[in-house]
Amino acid sequence: MKRVLTIQDVSCVGKCSLTVALPIISAFGIETAVLPTAVLSTHTAFKGFTFRDLTLDMLPCAEHWENEKIEFDSLYTGYLGSKEQIDIVKTIFNKFKKDDNFILVDPVMADNGKLYAGFGEEFPSQMAKLCQIADVIVPNLTEASFLLNVPYVSSGYNEEYIKNMLIKLTDLGAKKAVLTGVSFEPNKLGVYAYDKESGKFCKYFTKKLPYSFHGTGDIFASTLVGALAKNKSFYSSLKLAVDYTVLCICKTAENPDHNWYGVEFERALPYLIKKI
Ligand code: PXL
């Protein structure tokens, strides 16, 4: 059985990070090992959330796995709370990276032109260092702008702008970069990707929905990790991750009682399982 290690927080309520990665990657028939970096009562879009930092437990867990000769087919990081955690994750990557496994870094830190609550100005350059050693990185446009230290452009850009951004993102060191939330026309939204080794770009767009929900980036990244770990091609993995994320948004929007803080990804899991 394949085994993925995902390193991110537990937001107890709010459907993001580990509470999304665990069920989605498990749905692929992949064992999902977790390294929780912190426990929060909710994600940080709520006011008044609690935060129990687990930084000191991270390395001892990894050292125990190393002693037990435990191996992983993929290492996947999402939300990380501090520079210290990023440094520890680098050490963990060095311990468990092999020739035949892959590292996916989702540089979770910002959206809609703004850093998430709690991140200082220096955080993006630290996250850029983690992106250096990844095989695949999946920033949204805001995160990419912070990683490259360029102004965030929300709309009106063209394909050349996106391609140039992707090349610069892989210049940070990652083999492949995927930009999420790209839109050239008002009614289309999708992803644009670049593979530095082959020099090829690929893109996948679907209808833009008039909703935006918290946690969709984590759904996308978790699905991409699952599909890549199952050895699906890069393009079909991207396509599956976009299609599943869009379906999750549709299912959420069709429920008139949906809440603002979490996507109803559970109701779309049967579709994902059929596609695997
Ligand atoms: O969805 C990304 C994410 C993960 N974890 C925490 C967050 C966020 C986004 O705000 O606050 C704690």
Coordinates of N, CA, C and O and ligand atoms in Angstrom, one line a residue, residues 9 11 16-17 40 42-45 79 108 116 214-215 218, ligand 1:
D9 N -1.5 21.6 10.0 CA -2.2 21.7 11.3 C -3.5 20.9 11.3 O -4.0 20.5 10.3
S11 N -7.1 21.9 12.2 CA -8.1 22.9 12.5 C -9.3 22.1 12.8 O -9.9 21.6 12.0
C16 N -10.2 22.2 6.7 CA -9.0 22.6 5.9 C -7.9 21.7 6.4 O -8.1 20.9 7.3
S17 N -6.7 21.9 5.9 CA -5.5 21.1 6.2 C -5.8 19.7 6.5 O -6.3 19.0 5.7
L40 N -5.7 23.8 16.3 CA -6.5 25.1 16.5 C -7.9 24.7 16.6 O -8.4 23.7 16.1
T42 N -10.3 26.3 15.4 CA -10.9 26.5 14.0 C -9.7 27.0 13.2 O -8.7 27.3 13.7
H43 N -10.0 27.1 11.9 CA -9.0 27.8 11.1 C -8.9 29.3 11.4 O -9.8 29.8 12.1
T44 N -8.0 30.0 10.8 CA -7.7 31.4 11.3 C -8.6 32.4 10.7 O -8.5 33.6 11.0
A45 N -9.6 32.0 9.9 CA -10.6 33.0 9.4 C -11.6 33.3 10.4 O -12.4 34.2 10.3
Y79 N -0.3 24.3 5.4 CA -0.2 25.4 6.3 C 0.9 25.0 7.3 O 0.9 24.0 8.0
V108 N 0.9 27.5 1.6 CA -0.3 28.1 2.2 C 0.1 29.3 3.0 O 0.8 29.2 4.0
Y116 N -2.3 35.6 5.3 CA -3.3 35.1 6.4 C -2.9 35.7 7.7 O -1.7 36.0 7.9
H214 N -13.7 28.8 1.7 CA -12.4 28.5 2.4 C -12.1 27.1 2.3 O -13.0 26.2 2.4
G215 N -10.8 26.7 2.1 CA -10.4 25.3 2.1 C -10.3 24.7 0.8 O -9.9 23.5 0.7
D218 N -6.8 23.4 -0.2 CA -6.4 22.2 0.5 C -7.0 21.0 -0.2 O -6.4 19.9 -0.3
Ligands
PXL1 O1 -6.8 26.4 4.2 C1 -5.6 26.8 4.6 C2 -5.4 26.9 6.1 C3 -4.9 25.9 6.8 N1 -4.8 25.9 8.1 C4 -5.2 27.0 8.8 C5 -5.7 28.1 8.1 C6 -5.8 28.1 6.7 C7 -6.3 29.2 6.0 O2 -6.6 30.2 6.5 O3 -6.0 29.2 8.8 C8 -5.0 27.1 10.3

